[in-house]
Amino acid sequence: MIRAILLAVLTVSLTACGAGSFKVDKEEYRQRVRTLGVVPLLVDGNSQLEHPRSQEVAGLLRRTSVGQQQHLVDMLKEQQGYFDVRPVSGDGGALFGSLIQGRAWQEGDRGPYHHYSFNARTVAELARQNSTDALLVIVLNGAVRNGKRWDRTRLSYLEAPFNSILATAAVVLPSGEILWEYQGDEPFLDLQYPAFDEAYYNQSDEIATRFITLAGLERHLKASGRKWLRETAMPQPYQELFDRLAAELKPGLLNPFKGNGAAR
């Protein structure tokens, strides 16, 4: 029974990886990206942030994201899919201004998202300084997308446009070419919630949406993450995001540059 469960989990994990995010064949990706640099998380404060305290929300994201990329570096190293994975130092605010060249609202596989283009000169300079083949750039950005939110009993739900923070990501070559892209299928942070209790006590069929307070958002961003029933060093939103990114960013099951050469 346990073996069957483990096989089922492994099957789900393997089929979930990639999800059409690689723009080139995985073998070509492995050859072109042997050393990956992970940039500090960037925050797009001018995206669709409709929260009444939007600038403070952006500032909160910038503060809580400082240094978090090191956890993703460690996770990617453990997978041994690259010759090396290195953190890229720098200030997220300054890097956003120099790295991001443009933003476009596009329809993705799992809904609309912000697609970012990058300044090739900045990418090339950072890659040269850090001796990497490519950069992994993650952008936290506000978006309004249709979504389904359940009440606490899991018996009722509201399907409506909700404002949330998405995390989109890309692996970018020094030329500016994107080899891999993550479209932010799951919200990184919900900014709104449906007021089911309010509708219930007012005996109304109309369910309003409310913005989560700044204090509530901060508590959520600092809540301890859990993995295999144990607390992690990462807050829960970052734990869940990095788990998804690490699963998507596997160019192969084994490191083709180390060990017995079992490349895939």
Short mmCIF file of C-alpha atoms in Angstrom, two decimals:
data_model
loop_
_atom_site.label_atom_id
_atom_site.label_comp_id
_atom_site.label_asym_id
_atom_site.label_seq_id
_atom_site.Cartn_x
_atom_site.Cartn_y
_atom_site.Cartn_z
CA MET A 1 0.00 0.00 0.00
CA ILE A 2 2.77 2.43 0.97
CA ARG A 3 4.68 1.55 -2.20
CA ALA A 4 1.57 2.23 -4.30
CA ILE A 5 1.11 5.63 -2.66
CA LEU A 6 4.75 6.54 -3.26
CA LEU A 7 4.49 5.54 -6.92
CA ALA A 8 1.36 7.65 -7.31
CA VAL A 9 3.04 10.66 -5.74
CA LEU A 10 6.10 10.20 -7.97
CA THR A 11 3.91 9.94 -11.08
CA VAL A 12 2.05 13.14 -10.21
CA SER A 13 5.34 14.94 -9.51
CA LEU A 14 6.89 13.89 -12.81
CA THR A 15 3.86 14.80 -14.91
CA ALA A 16 3.60 18.18 -13.17
CA CYS A 17 7.19 19.17 -13.96
CA GLY A 18 7.74 21.40 -16.96
CA ALA A 19 4.05 21.93 -17.84
CA GLY A 20 5.09 23.40 -21.19
CA SER A 21 7.29 26.06 -19.59
CA PHE A 22 10.51 25.17 -21.45
CA LYS A 23 10.89 27.10 -24.72
CA VAL A 24 13.52 24.69 -26.02
CA ASP A 25 14.12 20.97 -25.75
CA LYS A 26 15.37 19.97 -22.29
CA GLU A 27 18.59 18.54 -23.72
CA GLU A 28 19.32 21.88 -25.41
CA TYR A 29 18.43 23.67 -22.17
CA ARG A 30 20.91 21.53 -20.22
CA GLN A 31 23.67 22.31 -22.67
CA ARG A 32 23.01 26.05 -22.66
CA VAL A 33 22.35 26.53 -18.94
CA ARG A 34 24.98 24.69 -16.93
CA THR A 35 25.43 27.41 -14.30
CA LEU A 36 22.30 29.28 -13.22
CA GLY A 37 22.25 32.58 -11.32
CA VAL A 38 19.24 33.35 -9.13
CA VAL A 39 18.41 37.06 -8.91
CA PRO A 40 16.87 38.56 -5.72
CA LEU A 41 13.09 38.58 -5.95
CA LEU A 42 11.77 41.66 -7.75
CA VAL A 43 8.52 43.51 -6.98
CA ASP A 44 6.51 45.31 -9.66
CA GLY A 45 4.84 48.08 -7.67
CA ASN A 46 3.20 49.53 -10.80
CA SER A 47 1.30 46.37 -11.74
CA GLN A 48 -2.38 45.71 -10.95
CA LEU A 49 -2.28 46.47 -7.23
CA GLU A 50 -5.79 47.63 -6.35
CA HIS A 51 -5.38 47.36 -2.59
CA PRO A 52 -6.20 50.71 -0.92
CA ARG A 53 -2.68 50.65 0.57
CA SER A 54 -1.00 49.39 -2.59
CA GLN A 55 2.37 51.10 -2.11
CA GLU A 56 2.63 49.73 1.42
CA VAL A 57 1.80 46.27 0.09
CA ALA A 58 4.63 46.64 -2.44
CA GLY A 59 6.98 47.75 0.34
CA LEU A 60 5.94 44.78 2.47
CA LEU A 61 6.73 42.40 -0.38
CA ARG A 62 10.13 43.99 -0.87
CA ARG A 63 11.01 43.66 2.81
CA THR A 64 9.87 40.08 3.28
CA SER A 65 11.49 38.85 0.05
CA VAL A 66 15.01 40.05 0.92
CA GLY A 67 17.39 37.08 1.02
CA GLN A 68 14.71 34.50 0.25
CA GLN A 69 16.31 33.52 -3.07
CA GLN A 70 19.07 31.68 -1.18
CA HIS A 71 16.52 29.03 -0.18
CA LEU A 72 15.66 28.45 -3.84
CA VAL A 73 19.37 28.25 -4.70
CA ASP A 74 19.78 25.50 -2.08
CA MET A 75 16.73 23.61 -3.36
CA LEU A 76 17.93 23.70 -6.97
CA LYS A 77 21.40 22.54 -5.92
CA GLU A 78 19.90 19.56 -4.11
CA GLN A 79 18.18 18.47 -7.34
CA GLN A 80 21.57 18.31 -9.10
CA GLY A 81 20.13 19.42 -12.42
CA TYR A 82 22.82 22.05 -12.97
CA PHE A 83 26.60 22.17 -12.75
CA ASP A 84 26.13 25.01 -10.24
CA VAL A 85 23.43 27.38 -8.97
CA ARG A 86 24.55 30.73 -7.56
CA PRO A 87 22.79 33.63 -5.83
CA VAL A 88 23.14 36.97 -7.60
CA SER A 89 23.70 39.81 -5.16
CA GLY A 90 22.05 43.20 -5.48
CA ASP A 91 19.18 45.41 -4.39
CA GLY A 92 15.81 44.26 -5.72
CA GLY A 93 14.55 47.77 -6.37
CA ALA A 94 17.60 48.82 -8.37
CA LEU A 95 17.68 45.51 -10.24
CA PHE A 96 14.04 45.87 -11.26
CA GLY A 97 14.75 49.22 -12.89
CA SER A 98 17.76 47.93 -14.82
CA LEU A 99 16.64 44.37 -15.63
CA ILE A 100 12.99 44.82 -16.66
CA GLN A 101 12.57 46.28 -20.12
CA GLY A 102 8.83 45.81 -20.62
CA ARG A 103 5.63 44.20 -19.38
CA ALA A 104 2.70 42.81 -21.37
CA TRP A 105 -0.62 41.35 -20.17
CA GLN A 106 -0.90 38.02 -21.99
CA GLU A 107 -3.24 35.04 -22.02
CA GLY A 108 -1.41 32.02 -20.62
CA ASP A 109 -2.14 28.33 -20.28
CA ARG A 110 -3.77 28.88 -16.87
CA GLY A 111 -5.13 32.39 -17.32
CA PRO A 112 -3.81 35.88 -18.07
CA TYR A 113 -0.49 36.93 -16.59
CA HIS A 114 2.20 39.60 -16.85
CA HIS A 115 4.92 38.60 -19.30
CA TYR A 116 8.19 40.48 -18.75
CA SER A 117 10.96 41.25 -21.24
CA PHE A 118 14.50 41.92 -20.10
CA ASN A 119 17.35 44.32 -20.82
CA ALA A 120 19.94 42.12 -22.53
CA ARG A 121 22.81 44.43 -21.59
CA THR A 122 21.98 44.18 -17.87
CA VAL A 123 21.46 40.41 -18.07
CA ALA A 124 24.79 39.99 -19.86
CA GLU A 125 26.64 42.12 -17.30
CA LEU A 126 25.15 40.28 -14.31
CA ALA A 127 25.90 36.92 -15.95
CA ARG A 128 29.49 38.00 -16.58
CA GLN A 129 29.97 39.29 -13.01
CA ASN A 130 28.62 36.08 -11.51
CA SER A 131 30.08 33.66 -14.11
CA THR A 132 26.69 32.19 -15.00
CA ASP A 133 25.17 31.03 -18.28
CA ALA A 134 21.72 32.45 -17.53
CA LEU A 135 19.68 34.22 -14.85
CA LEU A 136 16.52 33.12 -13.09
CA VAL A 137 14.39 36.24 -12.56
CA ILE A 138 11.26 36.12 -10.35
CA VAL A 139 8.84 39.06 -10.32
CA LEU A 140 6.08 39.47 -7.72
CA ASN A 141 3.28 41.43 -9.37
CA GLY A 142 -0.33 42.39 -8.85
CA ALA A 143 -2.99 40.91 -11.12
CA VAL A 144 -6.77 40.71 -11.34
CA ARG A 145 -7.97 37.31 -12.54
CA ASN A 146 -11.15 35.30 -12.28
CA GLY A 147 -10.91 32.75 -9.52
CA LYS A 148 -12.90 30.46 -7.26
CA ARG A 149 -12.82 30.97 -3.50
CA TRP A 150 -14.47 28.54 -1.09
CA ASP A 151 -15.96 29.32 2.30
CA ARG A 152 -14.53 27.74 5.43
CA THR A 153 -17.02 24.85 5.32
CA ARG A 154 -16.00 24.00 1.74
CA LEU A 155 -19.72 23.85 0.88
CA SER A 156 -20.07 27.17 -0.97
CA TYR A 157 -17.84 29.15 -3.26
CA LEU A 158 -17.71 32.45 -5.11
CA GLU A 159 -16.34 32.71 -8.62
CA ALA A 160 -15.37 36.31 -9.40
CA PRO A 161 -12.43 38.58 -10.29
CA PHE A 162 -9.94 38.72 -7.40
CA ASN A 163 -6.88 40.89 -6.93
CA SER A 164 -3.84 38.87 -5.90
CA ILE A 165 -0.06 38.81 -6.07
CA LEU A 166 1.33 36.48 -8.70
CA ALA A 167 4.90 35.29 -9.08
CA THR A 168 6.09 35.06 -12.67
CA ALA A 169 9.57 33.86 -13.51
CA ALA A 170 11.93 33.34 -16.43
CA VAL A 171 15.35 31.89 -17.19
CA VAL A 172 17.05 34.47 -19.39
CA LEU A 173 20.22 34.19 -21.48
CA PRO A 174 22.70 37.10 -21.77
CA SER A 175 21.18 37.76 -25.21
CA GLY A 176 17.80 38.42 -23.58
CA GLU A 177 16.32 35.17 -24.95
CA ILE A 178 13.92 33.42 -22.56
CA LEU A 179 14.49 29.65 -22.34
CA TRP A 180 11.92 28.91 -19.64
CA GLU A 181 8.94 30.79 -18.26
CA TYR A 182 6.63 30.34 -15.28
CA GLN A 183 3.27 32.07 -15.65
CA GLY A 184 2.17 32.18 -12.01
CA ASP A 185 -0.68 29.68 -12.13
CA GLU A 186 -1.37 29.87 -8.36
CA PRO A 187 -1.60 33.18 -6.44
CA PHE A 188 1.47 33.89 -4.36
CA LEU A 189 -0.62 36.06 -2.01
CA ASP A 190 -4.37 36.72 -1.97
CA LEU A 191 -5.24 40.38 -1.48
CA GLN A 192 -9.01 39.85 -1.34
CA TYR A 193 -11.46 37.44 0.23
CA PRO A 194 -15.21 36.79 -0.17
CA ALA A 195 -17.28 37.89 2.84
CA PHE A 196 -19.38 34.74 3.18
CA ASP A 197 -20.23 35.35 6.85
CA GLU A 198 -21.32 38.90 6.12
CA ALA A 199 -23.73 37.67 3.44
CA TYR A 200 -25.02 34.93 5.75
CA TYR A 201 -25.79 37.21 8.67
CA ASN A 202 -27.37 39.79 6.39
CA GLN A 203 -29.42 37.04 4.73
CA SER A 204 -28.17 38.17 1.35
CA ASP A 205 -27.35 36.21 -1.79
CA GLU A 206 -24.80 38.83 -2.80
CA ILE A 207 -21.32 38.06 -1.51
CA ALA A 208 -19.02 41.07 -1.36
CA THR A 209 -15.24 40.92 -1.71
CA ARG A 210 -13.05 42.64 0.86
CA PHE A 211 -9.36 43.51 0.92
CA ILE A 212 -7.21 41.79 3.54
CA THR A 213 -5.67 44.31 5.93
CA LEU A 214 -2.01 45.20 5.67
CA ALA A 215 -1.41 43.61 9.08
CA GLY A 216 -3.12 40.42 7.91
CA LEU A 217 -0.99 40.28 4.78
CA GLU A 218 2.16 40.73 6.85
CA ARG A 219 1.19 37.91 9.21
CA HIS A 220 0.54 35.64 6.25
CA LEU A 221 3.89 36.50 4.63
CA LYS A 222 5.70 35.67 7.87
CA ALA A 223 3.79 32.49 8.77
CA SER A 224 6.10 29.49 9.13
CA GLY A 225 6.14 27.10 6.23
CA ARG A 226 5.80 23.37 6.74
CA LYS A 227 7.24 20.42 4.85
CA TRP A 228 6.62 16.81 5.76
CA LEU A 229 4.89 18.00 8.99
CA ARG A 230 7.95 20.00 10.05
CA GLU A 231 8.48 23.74 10.08
CA THR A 232 10.89 25.16 7.51
CA ALA A 233 13.19 28.17 7.57
CA MET A 234 11.00 29.79 4.92
CA PRO A 235 7.65 31.53 5.39
CA GLN A 236 4.78 29.53 3.91
CA PRO A 237 4.18 31.62 0.73
CA TYR A 238 7.86 31.39 -0.24
CA GLN A 239 7.99 27.68 0.65
CA GLU A 240 5.04 26.93 -1.65
CA LEU A 241 6.37 29.13 -4.46
CA PHE A 242 9.88 27.67 -4.38
CA ASP A 243 8.51 24.12 -4.25
CA ARG A 244 6.61 24.81 -7.48
CA LEU A 245 9.55 26.54 -9.17
CA ALA A 246 12.03 23.82 -8.20
CA ALA A 247 9.66 21.16 -9.55
CA GLU A 248 9.19 23.07 -12.83
CA LEU A 249 12.90 23.90 -13.26
CA LYS A 250 14.19 20.34 -13.52
CA PRO A 251 16.02 20.01 -16.82
CA GLY A 252 16.53 16.33 -15.97
CA LEU A 253 16.32 13.91 -13.05
CA LEU A 254 20.09 13.57 -12.70
CA ASN A 255 22.88 16.11 -12.97
CA PRO A 256 24.42 15.39 -16.41
CA PHE A 257 27.66 17.11 -15.38
CA LYS A 258 28.40 15.13 -12.19
CA GLY A 259 28.49 11.53 -11.03
CA ASN A 260 28.25 8.64 -13.47
CA GLY A 261 27.14 10.74 -16.45
CA ALA A 262 23.58 9.46 -16.49
CA ALA A 263 22.24 12.31 -18.56
CA ARG A 264 18.66 12.31 -19.77
#
